[in-house]
C-alpha cells in the first residue's frame, strides 16, 4: 500500500457519542470528545490513530445535539485529505451499537473502530494496526496490562497465550489484561451485532460481539507491552492525567501527539503548501508555529 492509498475494503469509525455523565458538570453542554486534552480537542487523538493505520474514510458517531459542533471542528475531512461521514446515536446503548449505526456506511467493509475518549501512544502502533488489518477475516483487539481490570473488559489467556475468555467488568477478573478501545473487525461485525441481546444493564456489550468471534476461533488478541501507553479519560482525574502525559511527552521531545495536520502531511495526503495554509490561522499559538516549522523543514 503506497502513501497515497488506502485499503478500499476497510473504513474507520470513531465512536464519539454517549452522555459523558461521569464528567459532569463540564460535559453538560459540551461533548466529552470535544474537551481539550492539553493543546488539542480530544477527538484528534483517536482520529490520528486511524490516520496512522492508513484510513482516510472515517465515520464519526455523535449525539444529535453534538453533531453540529463536530462538523464545525472537523468539517468534511478534506483539509486533511480525508472523508468524514457523520452518524447519529440517538441513545447510547452499548459499544456494539456502533456497528448497527454504521452498517449502511460500512456496506460490508471491514473496519477499525476507536473509542473517542481513548488515547494511544507508541512508536510501533501503526505497524500493529496495519498487521491486524491485514488479516483477511475475523477480529483483532489489543490487551493492555492494568492495575484495575475490574473496570474493563478483561481477556484471559492460557499458558501458551491462547485466548480463553473475554468478560465485561468482572467482579473477579481472570487476568489483569484489559481490552483497549481499538477494534479491528471484518465485515461481519454488523450482522453479529444484530444477534446480540442487551445485557443486564441494558446495553449491547462489545464483549458479547467479540465473544462471537472467539467462539468461532476468529478472534486475535495482541498484547500491548511496555512500549505503549493507553489512557482513558472517563473521570476528571484521568482526563487531567492524560493531558499531563501529552504535555510531558510533547515538551520533552518537541513533537506533537495526535496532530492530524502533521500526520496527513507525512503520509502525502496534503502538500506542504496546504500544511502551511492550515498553520496560518494558528500562528499565535505553539500548535500553529509547530505546523509552520514542519512545513519549513519539508
Tab-separated table of C-alpha atoms in Angstrom:
chain	number	residue	atom	x	y	z
A	1	UNK	CA	0.000	0.000	0.000
A	2	UNK	CA	1.546	3.329	-1.048
A	3	UNK	CA	1.384	6.527	0.973
A	4	UNK	CA	-1.490	7.871	-1.116
A	5	UNK	CA	-3.589	4.724	-0.969
A	6	UNK	CA	-5.998	3.163	1.463
A	7	UNK	CA	-7.343	-0.357	1.507
A	8	UNK	CA	-10.774	0.217	-0.109
A	9	UNK	CA	-12.219	-2.706	1.840
A	10	UNK	CA	-11.599	-1.090	5.237
A	11	UNK	CA	-13.078	2.006	6.838
A	12	UNK	CA	-12.609	3.811	10.118
A	13	UNK	CA	-15.089	4.604	12.900
A	14	UNK	CA	-14.756	6.966	15.846
A	15	UNK	CA	-17.431	6.400	18.487
A	16	UNK	CA	-17.905	9.862	19.987
A	17	UNK	CA	-21.437	9.601	21.333
A	18	UNK	CA	-22.580	8.959	24.866
A	19	UNK	CA	-23.666	11.415	27.539
A	20	UNK	CA	-20.407	11.850	29.460
A	21	UNK	CA	-22.198	11.792	32.809
A	22	UNK	CA	-19.060	10.790	34.724
A	23	UNK	CA	-17.554	14.140	33.744
A	24	UNK	CA	-20.499	16.315	34.811
A	25	UNK	CA	-20.769	19.279	35.117
A	26	UNK	CA	-18.147	20.016	32.413
A	27	UNK	CA	-19.975	17.861	29.856
A	28	UNK	CA	-23.450	19.293	30.472
A	29	UNK	CA	-23.214	21.430	27.334
A	30	UNK	CA	-20.189	20.009	25.529
A	31	UNK	CA	-19.382	16.526	24.257
A	32	UNK	CA	-16.614	14.818	26.182
A	33	UNK	CA	-14.748	14.145	22.939
A	34	UNK	CA	-14.607	17.896	22.234
A	35	UNK	CA	-12.988	18.722	25.557
A	36	UNK	CA	-9.398	19.983	25.385
A	37	UNK	CA	-6.687	17.435	26.048
A	38	UNK	CA	-3.701	19.687	26.632
A	39	UNK	CA	-3.322	21.528	23.304
A	40	UNK	CA	-5.966	20.000	21.053
A	41	UNK	CA	-9.519	18.592	21.106
A	42	UNK	CA	-9.781	15.076	22.477
A	43	UNK	CA	-11.159	13.640	19.225
A	44	UNK	CA	-7.910	14.499	17.419
A	45	UNK	CA	-6.196	11.635	19.247
A	46	UNK	CA	-8.433	8.727	18.135
A	47	UNK	CA	-8.650	10.235	14.661
A	48	UNK	CA	-4.863	10.282	14.486
A	49	UNK	CA	-4.797	6.566	15.347
A	50	UNK	CA	-6.966	5.792	12.320
A	51	UNK	CA	-4.816	8.029	10.142
A	52	UNK	CA	-1.662	6.243	11.265
A	53	UNK	CA	-3.383	2.995	10.284
A	54	UNK	CA	-3.753	4.415	6.760
A	55	UNK	CA	-7.512	5.025	6.886
A	56	UNK	CA	-8.867	8.050	5.034
A	57	UNK	CA	-12.612	7.278	5.146
A	58	UNK	CA	-13.965	7.696	8.666
A	59	UNK	CA	-17.440	7.736	10.178
A	60	UNK	CA	-17.860	9.831	13.308
A	61	UNK	CA	-20.734	8.711	15.530
A	62	UNK	CA	-22.126	11.527	17.676
A	63	UNK	CA	-25.272	12.515	19.530
A	64	UNK	CA	-27.861	14.641	17.689
A	65	UNK	CA	-27.114	17.591	19.966
A	66	UNK	CA	-23.359	17.496	19.421
A	67	UNK	CA	-23.114	16.685	15.732
A	68	UNK	CA	-23.034	20.296	14.533
A	69	UNK	CA	-20.129	21.095	16.872
A	70	UNK	CA	-18.159	18.158	15.482
A	71	UNK	CA	-18.910	19.301	11.927
A	72	UNK	CA	-17.743	22.810	12.770
A	73	UNK	CA	-14.467	21.476	14.127
A	74	UNK	CA	-13.693	18.678	11.677
A	75	UNK	CA	-15.626	19.727	8.556
A	76	UNK	CA	-15.724	17.050	5.845
A	77	UNK	CA	-12.121	15.920	6.357
A	78	UNK	CA	-10.879	17.296	3.019
A	79	UNK	CA	-8.461	19.668	4.779
A	80	UNK	CA	-6.527	16.570	5.875
A	81	UNK	CA	-7.025	14.605	2.654
A	82	UNK	CA	-9.794	12.542	4.258
A	83	UNK	CA	-13.546	11.979	4.014
A	84	UNK	CA	-15.751	12.172	7.107
A	85	UNK	CA	-19.302	10.877	7.413
A	86	UNK	CA	-21.393	11.772	10.443
A	87	UNK	CA	-23.762	9.251	12.010
A	88	UNK	CA	-26.239	9.937	14.812
A	89	UNK	CA	-26.520	7.942	18.021
A	90	UNK	CA	-29.919	8.839	19.447
A	91	UNK	CA	-29.298	6.969	22.704
A	92	UNK	CA	-26.141	5.266	23.994
A	93	UNK	CA	-26.963	1.552	24.075
A	94	UNK	CA	-23.551	-0.090	24.284
A	95	UNK	CA	-20.369	-0.072	22.237
A	96	UNK	CA	-21.583	-2.825	19.901
A	97	UNK	CA	-24.413	-0.495	18.851
A	98	UNK	CA	-21.838	1.409	16.787
A	99	UNK	CA	-21.799	-1.416	14.217
A	100	UNK	CA	-25.574	-1.241	13.802
A	101	UNK	CA	-25.424	2.515	13.312
A	102	UNK	CA	-22.566	2.166	10.825
A	103	UNK	CA	-23.947	-0.821	8.896
A	104	UNK	CA	-25.039	1.130	5.814
A	105	UNK	CA	-21.869	3.227	5.898
A	106	UNK	CA	-19.660	0.134	6.025
A	107	UNK	CA	-21.624	-1.661	3.288
A	108	UNK	CA	-19.846	-4.926	4.035
A	109	UNK	CA	-16.392	-3.405	4.528
A	110	UNK	CA	-14.077	-4.347	7.348
A	111	UNK	CA	-13.430	-1.609	9.877
A	112	UNK	CA	-11.177	-0.258	12.571
A	113	UNK	CA	-13.089	1.451	15.374
A	114	UNK	CA	-11.540	3.642	18.054
A	115	UNK	CA	-13.365	4.949	21.101
A	116	UNK	CA	-13.397	8.716	21.055
A	117	UNK	CA	-12.132	9.092	24.618
A	118	UNK	CA	-9.172	6.712	24.381
A	119	UNK	CA	-5.593	7.938	23.972
A	120	UNK	CA	-2.907	5.691	22.479
A	121	UNK	CA	0.817	6.295	22.205
A	122	UNK	CA	3.591	4.082	20.896
A	123	UNK	CA	6.177	4.181	18.124
A	124	UNK	CA	5.086	0.880	16.574
A	125	UNK	CA	1.334	1.498	16.834
A	126	UNK	CA	0.894	1.913	13.034
A	127	UNK	CA	2.709	-1.397	12.448
A	128	UNK	CA	0.488	-3.139	14.998
A	129	UNK	CA	-2.715	-1.772	13.467
A	130	UNK	CA	-1.750	-2.499	9.857
A	131	UNK	CA	-0.793	-6.070	10.771
A	132	UNK	CA	-4.208	-6.563	12.365
A	133	UNK	CA	-5.967	-5.066	9.336
A	134	UNK	CA	-4.047	-7.395	7.011
A	135	UNK	CA	-5.852	-10.431	8.435
A	136	UNK	CA	-8.460	-11.344	5.803
A	137	UNK	CA	-11.178	-12.328	8.268
A	138	UNK	CA	-12.049	-12.359	11.938
A	139	UNK	CA	-11.340	-9.734	14.563
A	140	UNK	CA	-8.358	-8.341	16.409
A	141	UNK	CA	-8.319	-6.429	19.683
A	142	UNK	CA	-5.497	-5.328	21.934
A	143	UNK	CA	-4.841	-6.299	25.534
A	144	UNK	CA	-3.149	-3.907	27.955
A	145	UNK	CA	-1.995	-4.713	31.480
A	146	UNK	CA	-3.773	-2.566	34.087
A	147	UNK	CA	-3.926	-2.275	37.862
A	148	UNK	CA	-7.748	-2.207	37.978
A	149	UNK	CA	-9.031	-4.731	35.410
A	150	UNK	CA	-12.482	-4.907	37.019
A	151	UNK	CA	-13.256	-1.557	35.321
A	152	UNK	CA	-12.843	-3.005	31.824
A	153	UNK	CA	-13.497	-5.895	29.523
A	154	UNK	CA	-10.936	-8.484	30.645
A	155	UNK	CA	-9.213	-11.072	28.463
A	156	UNK	CA	-7.833	-14.295	29.933
A	157	UNK	CA	-5.101	-16.383	28.308
A	158	UNK	CA	-3.803	-19.900	28.821
A	159	UNK	CA	-0.078	-20.543	29.322
A	160	UNK	CA	0.533	-20.695	25.596
A	161	UNK	CA	-1.090	-17.305	25.053
A	162	UNK	CA	-4.333	-18.645	23.585
A	163	UNK	CA	-7.387	-16.541	24.423
A	164	UNK	CA	-9.713	-18.333	26.815
A	165	UNK	CA	-12.368	-15.742	27.580
A	166	UNK	CA	-13.393	-12.109	27.491
A	167	UNK	CA	-15.623	-10.793	30.287
A	168	UNK	CA	-17.143	-7.353	30.777
A	169	UNK	CA	-16.250	-5.689	34.100
A	170	UNK	CA	-15.928	-8.979	36.051
A	171	UNK	CA	-16.088	-8.847	39.846
A	172	UNK	CA	-13.209	-11.318	39.953
A	173	UNK	CA	-11.015	-10.744	36.880
A	174	UNK	CA	-9.220	-13.785	35.491
A	175	UNK	CA	-6.276	-11.653	34.393
A	176	UNK	CA	-5.021	-8.088	34.564
A	177	UNK	CA	-5.246	-7.564	30.802
A	178	UNK	CA	-7.961	-5.125	29.734
A	179	UNK	CA	-9.314	-4.886	26.200
A	180	UNK	CA	-8.435	-1.441	24.871
A	181	UNK	CA	-10.692	0.808	22.811
A	182	UNK	CA	-9.470	-0.263	19.348
A	183	UNK	CA	-11.449	-2.923	17.464
A	184	UNK	CA	-10.277	-4.257	14.100
A	185	UNK	CA	-13.192	-6.334	12.792
A	186	UNK	CA	-14.170	-7.885	9.490
A	187	UNK	CA	-17.310	-7.107	7.537
A	188	UNK	CA	-19.471	-9.483	9.566
A	189	UNK	CA	-19.457	-7.184	12.618
A	190	UNK	CA	-22.868	-5.524	11.971
A	191	UNK	CA	-24.587	-8.857	11.393
A	192	UNK	CA	-23.040	-10.211	14.592
A	193	UNK	CA	-24.151	-7.100	16.476
A	194	UNK	CA	-27.745	-7.737	15.385
A	195	UNK	CA	-27.640	-11.118	17.123
A	196	UNK	CA	-26.607	-9.639	20.478
A	197	UNK	CA	-29.212	-9.236	23.196
A	198	UNK	CA	-28.981	-6.408	25.751
A	199	UNK	CA	-27.093	-7.235	28.921
A	200	UNK	CA	-28.423	-6.852	32.451
A	201	UNK	CA	-27.505	-3.172	32.290
A	202	UNK	CA	-29.468	-2.773	29.045
A	203	UNK	CA	-26.503	-2.424	26.687
A	204	UNK	CA	-25.219	-4.225	23.605
A	205	UNK	CA	-21.877	-5.223	25.067
A	206	UNK	CA	-18.788	-5.179	22.894
A	207	UNK	CA	-17.547	-8.226	24.796
A	208	UNK	CA	-20.546	-10.213	23.514
A	209	UNK	CA	-19.653	-9.199	19.977
A	210	UNK	CA	-16.034	-10.191	20.497
A	211	UNK	CA	-17.084	-13.489	22.059
A	212	UNK	CA	-18.988	-14.366	18.887
A	213	UNK	CA	-15.641	-14.202	17.066
A	214	UNK	CA	-13.896	-16.083	19.873
A	215	UNK	CA	-16.444	-18.926	19.766
A	216	UNK	CA	-15.536	-19.499	16.112
A	217	UNK	CA	-11.804	-19.273	16.702
A	218	UNK	CA	-11.660	-15.999	14.769
A	219	UNK	CA	-10.515	-13.582	17.463
A	220	UNK	CA	-6.901	-12.483	17.899
A	221	UNK	CA	-5.766	-10.550	20.958
A	222	UNK	CA	-2.465	-8.728	20.583
A	223	UNK	CA	-0.780	-7.624	23.794
A	224	UNK	CA	0.461	-4.057	24.012
A	225	UNK	CA	3.658	-4.188	26.016
A	226	UNK	CA	5.805	-1.676	27.864
A	227	UNK	CA	6.434	0.416	24.761
A	228	UNK	CA	2.815	1.596	24.574
A	229	UNK	CA	0.583	3.906	26.573
A	230	UNK	CA	-3.191	3.564	26.720
A	231	UNK	CA	-5.129	6.174	28.650
A	232	UNK	CA	-8.854	6.659	29.040
A	233	UNK	CA	-10.440	9.949	30.026
A	234	UNK	CA	-13.600	8.803	31.767
A	235	UNK	CA	-13.072	10.669	35.043
A	236	UNK	CA	-11.892	14.147	35.958
A	237	UNK	CA	-8.647	12.724	37.345
A	238	UNK	CA	-7.907	10.522	34.314
A	239	UNK	CA	-8.675	13.439	31.994
A	240	UNK	CA	-6.098	15.539	33.813
A	241	UNK	CA	-3.602	12.658	33.844
A	242	UNK	CA	-3.954	12.177	30.077
A	243	UNK	CA	-3.425	15.881	29.438
A	244	UNK	CA	-0.329	15.918	31.626
A	245	UNK	CA	1.023	12.850	29.808
A	246	UNK	CA	0.630	14.566	26.435
A	247	UNK	CA	2.198	17.758	27.746
A	248	UNK	CA	5.187	15.915	29.217
A	249	UNK	CA	5.963	13.994	26.008
A	250	UNK	CA	5.430	16.989	23.730
A	251	UNK	CA	7.528	19.412	25.751
A	252	UNK	CA	10.293	16.865	26.311
A	253	UNK	CA	10.591	15.811	22.663
A	254	UNK	CA	9.288	18.932	20.898
A	255	UNK	CA	6.996	16.635	18.910
A	256	UNK	CA	3.212	16.579	18.842
A	257	UNK	CA	0.978	13.633	19.746
A	258	UNK	CA	-2.294	13.309	17.840
A	259	UNK	CA	-1.629	16.056	15.304
A	260	UNK	CA	-3.769	15.335	12.200
A	261	UNK	CA	-2.138	18.008	10.041
A	262	UNK	CA	1.335	16.601	10.649
A	263	UNK	CA	0.218	13.021	10.024
A	264	UNK	CA	-1.639	13.922	6.826
A	265	UNK	CA	1.428	15.741	5.525
A	266	UNK	CA	3.742	12.884	6.463
A	267	UNK	CA	1.528	10.406	4.620
A	268	UNK	CA	1.390	12.562	1.496
A	269	UNK	CA	-2.332	13.260	1.836
A	270	UNK	CA	-1.767	17.037	1.822
A	271	UNK	CA	1.008	19.121	0.278
A	272	UNK	CA	3.484	21.345	2.080
A	273	UNK	CA	1.629	24.413	0.803
A	274	UNK	CA	-1.619	23.011	2.180
A	275	UNK	CA	0.058	22.364	5.531
A	276	UNK	CA	1.347	25.939	5.605
A	277	UNK	CA	-2.169	27.211	4.887
A	278	UNK	CA	-3.556	25.118	7.746
A	279	UNK	CA	-0.949	26.559	10.094
A	280	UNK	CA	-1.679	30.187	9.174
A	281	UNK	CA	-4.778	30.751	11.384
A	282	UNK	CA	-2.952	29.337	14.429
A	283	UNK	CA	0.360	31.192	14.268
A	284	UNK	CA	-0.295	32.940	17.575
A	285	UNK	CA	-0.172	29.507	19.240
A	286	UNK	CA	2.599	26.973	19.678
A	287	UNK	CA	0.436	24.499	17.745
A	288	UNK	CA	0.395	26.725	14.659
A	289	UNK	CA	4.088	27.543	14.919
A	290	UNK	CA	4.809	23.802	15.165
A	291	UNK	CA	2.942	23.163	11.916
A	292	UNK	CA	4.765	26.026	10.246
A	293	UNK	CA	8.123	24.597	11.327
A	294	UNK	CA	7.212	21.234	9.786
A	295	UNK	CA	6.326	22.973	6.541
A	296	UNK	CA	9.562	24.957	6.568
A	297	UNK	CA	11.630	21.793	7.134
A	298	UNK	CA	9.951	19.925	4.258
